[in-house]
Coordinates of C-alpha atoms in Angstrom, one line a residue:
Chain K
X11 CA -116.8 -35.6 112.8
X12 CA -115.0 -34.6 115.8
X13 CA -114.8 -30.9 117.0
X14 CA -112.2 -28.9 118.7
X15 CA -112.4 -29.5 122.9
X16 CA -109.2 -27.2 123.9
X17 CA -110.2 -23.9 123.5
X18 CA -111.4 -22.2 126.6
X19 CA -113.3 -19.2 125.0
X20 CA -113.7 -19.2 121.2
X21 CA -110.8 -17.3 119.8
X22 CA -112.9 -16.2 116.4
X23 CA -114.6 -14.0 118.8
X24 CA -112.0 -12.7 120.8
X25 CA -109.4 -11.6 118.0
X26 CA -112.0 -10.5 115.5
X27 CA -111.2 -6.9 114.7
X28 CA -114.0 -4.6 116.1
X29 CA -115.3 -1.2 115.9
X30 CA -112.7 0.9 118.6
X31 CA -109.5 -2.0 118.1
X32 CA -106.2 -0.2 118.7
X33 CA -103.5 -2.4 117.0
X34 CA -101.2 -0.5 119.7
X35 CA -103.1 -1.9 122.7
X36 CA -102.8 -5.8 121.7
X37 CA -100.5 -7.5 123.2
X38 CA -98.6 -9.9 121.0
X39 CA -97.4 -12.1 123.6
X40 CA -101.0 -13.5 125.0
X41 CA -102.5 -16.7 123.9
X42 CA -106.6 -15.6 124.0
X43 CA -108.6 -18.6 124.7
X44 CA -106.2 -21.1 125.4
X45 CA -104.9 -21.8 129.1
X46 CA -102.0 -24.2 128.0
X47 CA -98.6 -23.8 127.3
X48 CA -96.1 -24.8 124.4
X49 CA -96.6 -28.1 125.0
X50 CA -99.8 -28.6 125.0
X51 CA -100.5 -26.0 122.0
X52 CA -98.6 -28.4 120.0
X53 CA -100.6 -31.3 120.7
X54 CA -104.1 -29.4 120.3
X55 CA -102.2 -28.4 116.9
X56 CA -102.0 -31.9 116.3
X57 CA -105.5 -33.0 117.1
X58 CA -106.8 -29.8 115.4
X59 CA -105.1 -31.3 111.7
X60 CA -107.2 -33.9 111.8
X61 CA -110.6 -31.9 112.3
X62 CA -109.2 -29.4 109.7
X63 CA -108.7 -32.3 107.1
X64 CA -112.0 -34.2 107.1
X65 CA -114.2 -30.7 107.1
X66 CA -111.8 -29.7 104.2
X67 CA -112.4 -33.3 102.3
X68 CA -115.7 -32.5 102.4
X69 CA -115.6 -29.2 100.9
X70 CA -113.6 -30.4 98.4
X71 CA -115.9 -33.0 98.0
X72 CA -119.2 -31.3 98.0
X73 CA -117.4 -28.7 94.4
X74 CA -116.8 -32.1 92.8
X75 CA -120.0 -33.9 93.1
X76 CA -123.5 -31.3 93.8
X77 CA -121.9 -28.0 92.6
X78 CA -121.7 -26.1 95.9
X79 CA -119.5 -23.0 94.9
X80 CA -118.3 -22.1 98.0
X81 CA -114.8 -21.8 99.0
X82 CA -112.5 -19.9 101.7
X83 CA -109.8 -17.1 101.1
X84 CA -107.8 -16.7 104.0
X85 CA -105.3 -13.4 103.6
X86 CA -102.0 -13.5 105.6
X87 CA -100.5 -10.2 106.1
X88 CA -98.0 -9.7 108.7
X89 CA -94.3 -7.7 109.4
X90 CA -91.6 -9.9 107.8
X91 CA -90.5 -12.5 110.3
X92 CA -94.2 -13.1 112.1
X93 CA -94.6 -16.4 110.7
X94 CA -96.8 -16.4 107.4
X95 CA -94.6 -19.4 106.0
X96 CA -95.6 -21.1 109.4
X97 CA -98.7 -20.7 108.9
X98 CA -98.9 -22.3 105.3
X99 CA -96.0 -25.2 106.6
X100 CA -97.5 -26.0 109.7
X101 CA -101.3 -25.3 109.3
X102 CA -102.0 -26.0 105.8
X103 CA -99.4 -28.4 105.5
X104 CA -101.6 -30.5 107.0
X105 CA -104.7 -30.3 104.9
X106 CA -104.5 -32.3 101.2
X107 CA -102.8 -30.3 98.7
X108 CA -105.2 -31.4 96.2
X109 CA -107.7 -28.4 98.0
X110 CA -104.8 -25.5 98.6
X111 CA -105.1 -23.1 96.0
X112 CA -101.4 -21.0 97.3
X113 CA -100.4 -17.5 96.0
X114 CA -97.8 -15.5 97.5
X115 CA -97.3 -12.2 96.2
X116 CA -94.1 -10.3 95.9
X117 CA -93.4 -6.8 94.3
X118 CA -95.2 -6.5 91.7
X119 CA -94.1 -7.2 88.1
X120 CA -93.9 -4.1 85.3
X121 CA -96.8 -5.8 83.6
X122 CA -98.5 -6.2 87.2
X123 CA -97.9 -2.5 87.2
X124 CA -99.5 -1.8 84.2
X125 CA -102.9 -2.7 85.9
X126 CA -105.3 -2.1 88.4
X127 CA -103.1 -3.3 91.7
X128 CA -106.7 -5.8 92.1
X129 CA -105.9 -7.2 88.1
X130 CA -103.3 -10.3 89.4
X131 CA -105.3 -10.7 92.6
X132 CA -107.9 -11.4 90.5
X133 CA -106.3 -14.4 89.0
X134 CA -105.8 -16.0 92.3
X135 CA -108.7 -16.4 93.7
X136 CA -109.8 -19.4 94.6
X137 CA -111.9 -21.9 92.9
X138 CA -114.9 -24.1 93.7
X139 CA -114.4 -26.1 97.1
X140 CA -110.7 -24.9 97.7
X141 CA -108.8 -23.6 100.2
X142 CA -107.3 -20.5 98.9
X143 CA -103.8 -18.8 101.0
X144 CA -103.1 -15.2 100.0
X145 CA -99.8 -15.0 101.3
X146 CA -99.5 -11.1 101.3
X147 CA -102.0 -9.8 99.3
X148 CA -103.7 -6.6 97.6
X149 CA -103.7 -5.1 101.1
X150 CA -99.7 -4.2 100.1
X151 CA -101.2 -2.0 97.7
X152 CA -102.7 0.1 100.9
X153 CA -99.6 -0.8 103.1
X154 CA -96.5 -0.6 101.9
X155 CA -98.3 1.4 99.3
X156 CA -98.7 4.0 101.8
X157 CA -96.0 3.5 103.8
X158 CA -93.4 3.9 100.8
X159 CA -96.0 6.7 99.1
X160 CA -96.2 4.4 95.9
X161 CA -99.3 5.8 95.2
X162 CA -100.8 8.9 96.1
X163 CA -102.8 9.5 99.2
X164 CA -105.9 9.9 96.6
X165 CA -105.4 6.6 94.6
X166 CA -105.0 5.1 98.5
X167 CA -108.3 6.3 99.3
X168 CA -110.1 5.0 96.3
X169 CA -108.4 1.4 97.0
X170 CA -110.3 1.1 100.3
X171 CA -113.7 1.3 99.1
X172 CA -112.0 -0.6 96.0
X173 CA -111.1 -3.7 98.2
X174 CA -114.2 -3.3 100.3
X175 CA -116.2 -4.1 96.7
X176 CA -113.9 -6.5 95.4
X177 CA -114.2 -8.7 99.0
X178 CA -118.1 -8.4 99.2
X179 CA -118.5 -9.3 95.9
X180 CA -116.2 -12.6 96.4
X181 CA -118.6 -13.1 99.6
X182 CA -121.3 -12.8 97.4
X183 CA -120.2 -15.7 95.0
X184 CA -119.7 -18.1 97.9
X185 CA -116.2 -17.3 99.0
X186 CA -116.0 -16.8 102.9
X187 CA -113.0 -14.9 103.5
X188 CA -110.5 -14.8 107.1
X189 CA -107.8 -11.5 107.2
X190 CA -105.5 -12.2 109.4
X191 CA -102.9 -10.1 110.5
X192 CA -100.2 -11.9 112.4
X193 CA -98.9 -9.6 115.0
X194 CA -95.4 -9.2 116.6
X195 CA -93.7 -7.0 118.8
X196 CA -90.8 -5.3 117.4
X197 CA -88.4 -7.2 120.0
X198 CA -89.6 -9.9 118.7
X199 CA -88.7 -9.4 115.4
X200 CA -85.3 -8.4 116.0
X201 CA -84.8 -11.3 117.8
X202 CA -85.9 -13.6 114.6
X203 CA -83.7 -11.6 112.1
X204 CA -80.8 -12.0 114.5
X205 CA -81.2 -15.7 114.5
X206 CA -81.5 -15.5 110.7
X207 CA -78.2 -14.0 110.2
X208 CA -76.6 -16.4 112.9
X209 CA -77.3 -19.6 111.3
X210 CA -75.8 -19.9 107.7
X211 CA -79.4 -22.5 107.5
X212 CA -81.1 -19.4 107.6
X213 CA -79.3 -16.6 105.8
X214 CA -80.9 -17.5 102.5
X215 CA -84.6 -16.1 104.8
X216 CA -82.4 -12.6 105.6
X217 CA -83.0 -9.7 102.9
X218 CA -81.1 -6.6 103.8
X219 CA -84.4 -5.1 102.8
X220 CA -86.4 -6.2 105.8
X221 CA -84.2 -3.8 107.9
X222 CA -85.1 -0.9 105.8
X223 CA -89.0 -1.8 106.6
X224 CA -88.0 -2.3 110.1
X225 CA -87.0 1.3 110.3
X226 CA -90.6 2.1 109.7
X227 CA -92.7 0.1 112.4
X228 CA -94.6 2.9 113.6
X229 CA -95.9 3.9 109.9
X230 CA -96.5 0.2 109.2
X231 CA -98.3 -0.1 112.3
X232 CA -100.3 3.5 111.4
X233 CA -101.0 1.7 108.2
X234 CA -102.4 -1.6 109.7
X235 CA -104.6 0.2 112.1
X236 CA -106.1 2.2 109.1
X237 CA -106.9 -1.0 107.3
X238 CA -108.7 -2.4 110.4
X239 CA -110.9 0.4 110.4
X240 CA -111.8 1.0 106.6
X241 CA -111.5 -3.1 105.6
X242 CA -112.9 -4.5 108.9
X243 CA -116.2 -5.8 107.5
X244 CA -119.3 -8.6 108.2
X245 CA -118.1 -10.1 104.9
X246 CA -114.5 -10.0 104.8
X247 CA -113.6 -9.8 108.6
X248 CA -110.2 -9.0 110.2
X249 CA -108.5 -11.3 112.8
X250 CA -105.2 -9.7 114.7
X251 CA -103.6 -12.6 115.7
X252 CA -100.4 -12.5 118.3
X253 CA -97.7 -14.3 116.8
X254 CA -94.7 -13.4 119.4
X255 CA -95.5 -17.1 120.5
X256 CA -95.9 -19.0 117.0
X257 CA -97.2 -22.4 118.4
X258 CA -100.2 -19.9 119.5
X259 CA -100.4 -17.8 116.4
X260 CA -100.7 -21.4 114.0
X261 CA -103.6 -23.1 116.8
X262 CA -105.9 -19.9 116.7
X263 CA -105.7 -19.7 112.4
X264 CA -106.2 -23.4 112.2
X265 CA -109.3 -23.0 114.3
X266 CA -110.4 -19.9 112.1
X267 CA -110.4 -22.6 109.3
X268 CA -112.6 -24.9 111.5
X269 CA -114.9 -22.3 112.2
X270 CA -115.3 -21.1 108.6
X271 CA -115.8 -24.7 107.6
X272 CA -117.9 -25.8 110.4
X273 CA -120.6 -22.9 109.4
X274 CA -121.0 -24.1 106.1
X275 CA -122.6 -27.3 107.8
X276 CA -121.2 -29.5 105.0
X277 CA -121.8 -33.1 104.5
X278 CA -120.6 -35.5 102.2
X279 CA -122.7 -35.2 98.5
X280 CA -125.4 -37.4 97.4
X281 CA -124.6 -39.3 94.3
X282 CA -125.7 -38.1 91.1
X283 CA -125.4 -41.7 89.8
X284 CA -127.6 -44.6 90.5
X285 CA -125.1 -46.4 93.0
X286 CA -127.0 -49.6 92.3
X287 CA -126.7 -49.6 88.3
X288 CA -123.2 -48.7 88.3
X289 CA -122.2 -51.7 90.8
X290 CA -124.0 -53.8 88.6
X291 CA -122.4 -52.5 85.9
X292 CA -118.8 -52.4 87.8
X293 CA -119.4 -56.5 88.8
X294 CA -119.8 -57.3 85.2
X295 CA -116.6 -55.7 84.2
Chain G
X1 CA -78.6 -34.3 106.7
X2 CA -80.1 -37.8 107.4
X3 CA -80.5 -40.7 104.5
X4 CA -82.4 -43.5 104.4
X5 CA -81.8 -46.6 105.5
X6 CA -84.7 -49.0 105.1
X7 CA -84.1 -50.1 101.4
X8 CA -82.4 -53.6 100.6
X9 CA -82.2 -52.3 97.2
X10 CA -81.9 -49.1 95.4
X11 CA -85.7 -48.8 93.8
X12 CA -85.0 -46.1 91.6
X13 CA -82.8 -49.1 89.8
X14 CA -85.1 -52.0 90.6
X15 CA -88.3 -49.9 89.2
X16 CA -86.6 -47.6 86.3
X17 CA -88.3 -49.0 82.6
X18 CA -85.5 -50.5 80.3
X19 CA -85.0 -51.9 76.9
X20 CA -87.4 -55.2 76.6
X21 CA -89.8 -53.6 79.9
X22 CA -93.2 -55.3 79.4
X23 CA -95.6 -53.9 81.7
X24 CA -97.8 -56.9 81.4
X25 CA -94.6 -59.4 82.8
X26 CA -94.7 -57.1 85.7
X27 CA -96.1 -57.5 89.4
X28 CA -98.2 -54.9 90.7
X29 CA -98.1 -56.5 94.1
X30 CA -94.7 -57.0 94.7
X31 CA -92.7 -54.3 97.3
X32 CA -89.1 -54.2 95.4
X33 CA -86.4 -53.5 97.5
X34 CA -88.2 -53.2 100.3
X35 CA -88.3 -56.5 102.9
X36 CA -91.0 -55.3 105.4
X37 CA -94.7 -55.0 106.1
X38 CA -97.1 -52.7 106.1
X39 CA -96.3 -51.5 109.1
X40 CA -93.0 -51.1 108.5
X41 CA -93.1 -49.1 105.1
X42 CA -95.8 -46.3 106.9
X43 CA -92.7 -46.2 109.5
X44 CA -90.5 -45.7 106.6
X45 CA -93.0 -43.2 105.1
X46 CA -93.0 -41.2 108.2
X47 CA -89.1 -41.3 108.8
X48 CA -88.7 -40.4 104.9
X49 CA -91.1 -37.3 105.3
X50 CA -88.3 -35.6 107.1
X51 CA -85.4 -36.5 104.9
X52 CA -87.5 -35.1 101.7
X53 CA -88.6 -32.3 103.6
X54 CA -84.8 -30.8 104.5
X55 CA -83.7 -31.9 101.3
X56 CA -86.7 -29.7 99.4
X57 CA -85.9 -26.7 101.3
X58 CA -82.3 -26.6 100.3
X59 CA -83.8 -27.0 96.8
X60 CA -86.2 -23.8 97.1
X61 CA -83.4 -22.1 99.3
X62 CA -80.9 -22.0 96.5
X63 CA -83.9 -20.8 94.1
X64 CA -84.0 -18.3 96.5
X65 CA -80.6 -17.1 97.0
X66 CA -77.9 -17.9 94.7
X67 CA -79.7 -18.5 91.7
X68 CA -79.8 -21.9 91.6
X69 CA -82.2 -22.7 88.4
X70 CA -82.9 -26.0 89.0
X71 CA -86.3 -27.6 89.9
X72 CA -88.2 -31.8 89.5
X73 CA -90.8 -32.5 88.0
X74 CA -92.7 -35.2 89.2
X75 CA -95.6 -36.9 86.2
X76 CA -98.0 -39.2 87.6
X77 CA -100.3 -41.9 85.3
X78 CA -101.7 -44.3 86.5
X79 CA -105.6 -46.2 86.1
X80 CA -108.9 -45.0 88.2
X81 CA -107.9 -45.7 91.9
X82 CA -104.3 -46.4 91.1
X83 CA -103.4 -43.9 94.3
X84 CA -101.8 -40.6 92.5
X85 CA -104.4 -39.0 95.2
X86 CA -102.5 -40.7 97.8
X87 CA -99.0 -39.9 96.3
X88 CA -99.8 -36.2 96.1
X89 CA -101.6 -36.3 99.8
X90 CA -99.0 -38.5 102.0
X91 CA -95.9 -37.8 99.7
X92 CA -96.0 -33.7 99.3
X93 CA -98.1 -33.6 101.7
X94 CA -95.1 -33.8 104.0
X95 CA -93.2 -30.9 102.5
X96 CA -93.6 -27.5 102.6
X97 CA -96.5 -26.2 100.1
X98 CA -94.7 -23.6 99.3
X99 CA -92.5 -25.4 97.3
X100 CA -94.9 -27.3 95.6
X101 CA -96.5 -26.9 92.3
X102 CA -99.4 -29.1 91.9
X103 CA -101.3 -29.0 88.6
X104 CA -103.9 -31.7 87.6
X105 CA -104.8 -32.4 83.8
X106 CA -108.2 -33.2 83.4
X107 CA -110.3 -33.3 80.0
X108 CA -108.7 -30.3 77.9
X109 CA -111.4 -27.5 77.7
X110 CA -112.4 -26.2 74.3
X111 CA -109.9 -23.3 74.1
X112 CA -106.9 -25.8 75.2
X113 CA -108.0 -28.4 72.0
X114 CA -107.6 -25.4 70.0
X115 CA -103.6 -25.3 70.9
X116 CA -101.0 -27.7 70.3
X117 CA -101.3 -30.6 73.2
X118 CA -98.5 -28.9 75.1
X119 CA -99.9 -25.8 75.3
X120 CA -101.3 -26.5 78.7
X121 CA -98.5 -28.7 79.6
X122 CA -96.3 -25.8 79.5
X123 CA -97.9 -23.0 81.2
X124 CA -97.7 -25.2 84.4
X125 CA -93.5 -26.5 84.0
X126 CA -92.6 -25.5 87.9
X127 CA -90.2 -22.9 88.9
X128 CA -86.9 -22.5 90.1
X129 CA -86.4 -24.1 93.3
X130 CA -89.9 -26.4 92.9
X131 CA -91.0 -29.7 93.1
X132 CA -93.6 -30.0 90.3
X133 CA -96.2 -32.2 90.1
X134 CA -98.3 -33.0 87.7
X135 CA -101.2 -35.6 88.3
X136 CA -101.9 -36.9 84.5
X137 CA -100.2 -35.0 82.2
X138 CA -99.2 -34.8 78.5
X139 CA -99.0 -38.6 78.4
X140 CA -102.7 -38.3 78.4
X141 CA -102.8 -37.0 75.0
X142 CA -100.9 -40.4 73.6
X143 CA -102.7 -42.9 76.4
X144 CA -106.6 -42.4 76.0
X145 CA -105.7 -40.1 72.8
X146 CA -104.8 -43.4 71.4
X147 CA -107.4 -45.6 73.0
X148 CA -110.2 -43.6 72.0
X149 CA -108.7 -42.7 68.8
X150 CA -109.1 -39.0 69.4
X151 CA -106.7 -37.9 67.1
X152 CA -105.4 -39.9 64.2
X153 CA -102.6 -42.2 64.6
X154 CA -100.2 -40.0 62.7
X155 CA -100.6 -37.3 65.0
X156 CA -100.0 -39.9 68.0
X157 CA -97.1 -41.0 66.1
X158 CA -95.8 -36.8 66.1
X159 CA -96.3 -36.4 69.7
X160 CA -94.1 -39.3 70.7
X161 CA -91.4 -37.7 69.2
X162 CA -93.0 -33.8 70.7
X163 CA -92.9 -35.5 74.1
X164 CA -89.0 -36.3 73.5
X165 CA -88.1 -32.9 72.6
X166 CA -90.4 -31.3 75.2
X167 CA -88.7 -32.9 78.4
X168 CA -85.1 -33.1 76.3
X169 CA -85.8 -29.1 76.8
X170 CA -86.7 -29.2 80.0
X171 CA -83.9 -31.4 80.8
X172 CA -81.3 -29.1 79.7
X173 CA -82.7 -26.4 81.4
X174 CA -82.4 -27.5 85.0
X175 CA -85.4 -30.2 85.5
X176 CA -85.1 -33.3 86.9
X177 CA -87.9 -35.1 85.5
X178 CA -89.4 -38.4 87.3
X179 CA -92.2 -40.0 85.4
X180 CA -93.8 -42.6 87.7
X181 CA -96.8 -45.3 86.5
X182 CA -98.7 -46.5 89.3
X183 CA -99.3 -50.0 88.2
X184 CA -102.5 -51.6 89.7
X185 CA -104.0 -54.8 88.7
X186 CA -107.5 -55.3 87.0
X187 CA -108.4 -57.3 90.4
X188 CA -107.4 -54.6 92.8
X189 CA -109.3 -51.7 90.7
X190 CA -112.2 -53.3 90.9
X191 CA -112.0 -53.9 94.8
X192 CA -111.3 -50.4 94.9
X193 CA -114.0 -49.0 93.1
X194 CA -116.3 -51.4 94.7
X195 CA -115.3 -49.7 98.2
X196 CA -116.0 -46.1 96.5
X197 CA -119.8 -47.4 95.7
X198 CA -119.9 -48.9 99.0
X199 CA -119.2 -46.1 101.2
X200 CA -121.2 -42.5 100.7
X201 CA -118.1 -40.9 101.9
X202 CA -116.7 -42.1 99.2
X203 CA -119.4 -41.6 96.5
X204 CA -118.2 -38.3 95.1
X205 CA -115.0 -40.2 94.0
X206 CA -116.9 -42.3 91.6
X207 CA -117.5 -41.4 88.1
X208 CA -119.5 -44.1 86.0
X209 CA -116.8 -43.4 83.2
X210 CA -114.2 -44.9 85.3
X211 CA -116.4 -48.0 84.3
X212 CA -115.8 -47.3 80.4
X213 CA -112.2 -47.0 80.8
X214 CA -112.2 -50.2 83.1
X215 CA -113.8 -51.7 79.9
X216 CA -110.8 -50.9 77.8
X217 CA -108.4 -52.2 80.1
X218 CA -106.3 -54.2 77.7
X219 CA -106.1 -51.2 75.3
X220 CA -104.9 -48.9 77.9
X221 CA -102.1 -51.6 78.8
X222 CA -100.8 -51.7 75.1
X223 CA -101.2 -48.1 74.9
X224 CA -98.9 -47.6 78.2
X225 CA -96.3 -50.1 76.7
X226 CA -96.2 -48.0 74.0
X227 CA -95.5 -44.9 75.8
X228 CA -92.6 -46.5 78.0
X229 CA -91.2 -48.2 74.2
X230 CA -91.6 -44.3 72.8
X231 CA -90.8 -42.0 75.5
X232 CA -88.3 -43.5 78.4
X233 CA -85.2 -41.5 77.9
X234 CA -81.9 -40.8 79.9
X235 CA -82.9 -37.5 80.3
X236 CA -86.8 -38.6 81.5
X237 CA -87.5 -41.8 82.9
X238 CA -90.5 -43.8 83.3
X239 CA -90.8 -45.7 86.5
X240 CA -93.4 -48.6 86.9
X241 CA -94.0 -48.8 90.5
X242 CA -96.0 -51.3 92.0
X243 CA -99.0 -49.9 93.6
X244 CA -101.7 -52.4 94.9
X245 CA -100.5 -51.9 98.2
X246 CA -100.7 -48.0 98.6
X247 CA -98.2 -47.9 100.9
X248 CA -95.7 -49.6 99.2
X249 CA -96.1 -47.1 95.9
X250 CA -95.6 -44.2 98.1
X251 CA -93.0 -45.3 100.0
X252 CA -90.9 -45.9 96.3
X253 CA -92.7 -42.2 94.9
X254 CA -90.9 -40.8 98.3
X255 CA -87.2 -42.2 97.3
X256 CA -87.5 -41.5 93.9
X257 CA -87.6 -37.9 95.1
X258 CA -85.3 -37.9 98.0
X259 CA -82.5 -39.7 95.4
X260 CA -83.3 -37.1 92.4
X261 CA -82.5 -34.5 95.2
X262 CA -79.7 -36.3 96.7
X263 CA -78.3 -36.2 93.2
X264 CA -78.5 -32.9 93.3
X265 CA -75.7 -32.1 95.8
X266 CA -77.5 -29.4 97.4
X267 CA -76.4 -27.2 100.3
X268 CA -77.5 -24.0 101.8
X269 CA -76.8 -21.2 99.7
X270 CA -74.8 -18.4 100.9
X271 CA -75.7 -15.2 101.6
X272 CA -75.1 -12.8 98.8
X273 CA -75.5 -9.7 101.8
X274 CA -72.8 -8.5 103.8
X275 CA -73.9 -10.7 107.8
X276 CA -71.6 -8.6 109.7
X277 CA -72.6 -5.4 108.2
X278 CA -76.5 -6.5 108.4
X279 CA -75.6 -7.3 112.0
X280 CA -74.8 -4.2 112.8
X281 CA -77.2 -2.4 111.1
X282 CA -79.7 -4.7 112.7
X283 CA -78.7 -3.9 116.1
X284 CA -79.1 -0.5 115.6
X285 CA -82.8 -0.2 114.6

């Protein structure tokens, strides 16, 4: 199986959230680890599906036939515009859709309400030798949670620690789980919901809403840096990836994938069927 | 919007099941409607990817704004190796995921045989704005129901006419539903599970019960002839579509969609916000 030969420095390492990040001192227009442009992004995009695909067949593969348990979680969290919906089009898209386990999570229901904010995560995690996408995710519960006071500074407390035990014990049962954080600049955004509300193709993506949480970068962005430093951890690391260029953001979360899936050091599973017997039996039918 | 153009013949007529349809009269390596190669139809595919792909996104964005109730719902049968894998993977693979809903059927789990066969079926109907798939389905419960006699024929009888009403209901409440066979030949099976023993990379996608049902081949032929007598309605239709040449059976899976859609007169939706209003409010944040 081929690997990855664009990268100049391993971009796992160099957007991995560490003790001392400052969201406020990453620049959201640099490419880290890649010396190309556009262009050439796209094409190491491109050669990077195929890689992603045949490490993801056999994780798929090795659930269905030996019982490995493991699986991946990767968490999308971003400011509205930064290219989640990229990321799952242009990334996943590429990867069989037989091994995506998708969950996008919106406001919250009145029943949702009615439980702990971890209850319908919960639900969504994924199973056995899948590929599961958060798209948004509990970490709303300690963002715009905060942000909008929905909860009290108290309960936001308690659902650090809550999430760091709820992710470490997913680690535990197999899962291995990327956070990623897709970061724009705020000119940046504008710039996307002004080309939203210029092309009637794109009005139905424009929610007068999205203003409103414009208006409040700087306590969104207070709120993101307190997640990095009370949900950075081994298990469940965070990744602050700049997304002002998007053909940059998708490469460096496709590789994230590669690198997840190339630690597991998977293989394709032994047959727990006598290979002759059954093509004996198979010619006879 | 772009339409297709490679078709000498309109497949959704050519394949559509009829009064007098006998399956076994019927050539699972023919390419109706279609006078190329191989080569030729995975051009096809590829230039049909982006047709299916706009027209699915006006189909979520009208979900998304306007209201638009309407979703497909694509059931796949078929025999072991028939290719629904392939249909689901180089079909919807080429649209967005997040406007997919994939749910496979496998053997019903103790607390599903404790409900009413469509219990299951009907907990995974897609959403507004969704392309549905479901690889097997509740024709499961009336094909190998009925060939392994797990429930008595008078109840096989009761869920012909259950079916029916089901999709009748979903029918009138904004689903398009397309129910495809893929129709493979005893010959071509066997070739393909042969590969499957052959290869180790392939090993985990042989079961030896694909054997057992290979056994009851004829039995599973009557049992789809009576399905397509029972259960191929204006409102649902079955569609036998030749499949020993995969890319043939994806290529007519791929217009069977794009013309449901088409059918659909879809368009972007417009905005239920103020633009100019949002435009200046934008501008000033």
């Amino acid at each position: 199986m081929s690997r990855e030969t664009y990268w100049t420095d391993d971009p796992a390492e160099l957007l991995r959230v560490r003790e001392g990040f400052e969201l406020s001192a990453t620049d959201s227009h640099a490419h880290p680890g890649f010396d190309g442009d556009k262009h050439a992004g796209q094409a190491a995009l491109a050669e990077g599906a195929g890689i992603l695909a045949d490490l993801q067949e056999q994780l798929f593969a090795m659930s269905r036939m030996g019982g490995d348990e493991r699986r991946i979680l990767l968490v999308l969290q971003a400011m509205d515009t930064a290219g989640k919906g990229g990321i799952v089009k242009h990334v996943m898209g590429s990867v069989d859709p037989q091994g995506v386990a998708l969950a996008a999570f919106k406001k919250p229901t009145p029943e949702e309400l009615e439980h702990d904010f971890l209850w319908r995560i919960r639900k969504q995690v994924p199973g056995a030798g899948m590929i599961g996408v958060f798209d948004r995710s509990h970490y709303e519960d300690v963002l715009i949670g905060r942000v909008r006071a929905l909860a009290s500074p108290e309960e936001i407390e308690r659902r650090y620690g809550a999430i760091n035990e709820f992710e470490a014990e997913l680690a535990a049962t197999g899962t291995t789980i990327i956070k990623v954080m897709l970061h724009i600049s705020r000119d940046e955004q504008k710039a996307r919901l002004t080309e939203r509300l210029v092309r009637p193709d794109k009005h139905w993506k424009f929610n007068p809403g999205d203003v409103d949480e414009r208006l409040l970068w700087n306590d969104y962005a207070a709120a993101y840096q307190a997640v990095f430093e009370r949900t950075a951890t081994t298990d469940a690391p965070w990744f602050v990836v700049p997304a002002d260029r998007k053909w940059y953001a998708r490469l460096a979360v496709q590789h994230l994938l590669i690198d997840a899936l190339e630690a597991m050091r998977l293989d394709w599973p032994q047959a727990d069927y006598d290979v002759a017997e059954q093509q004996a039996r198979l010619a006879a039918s």
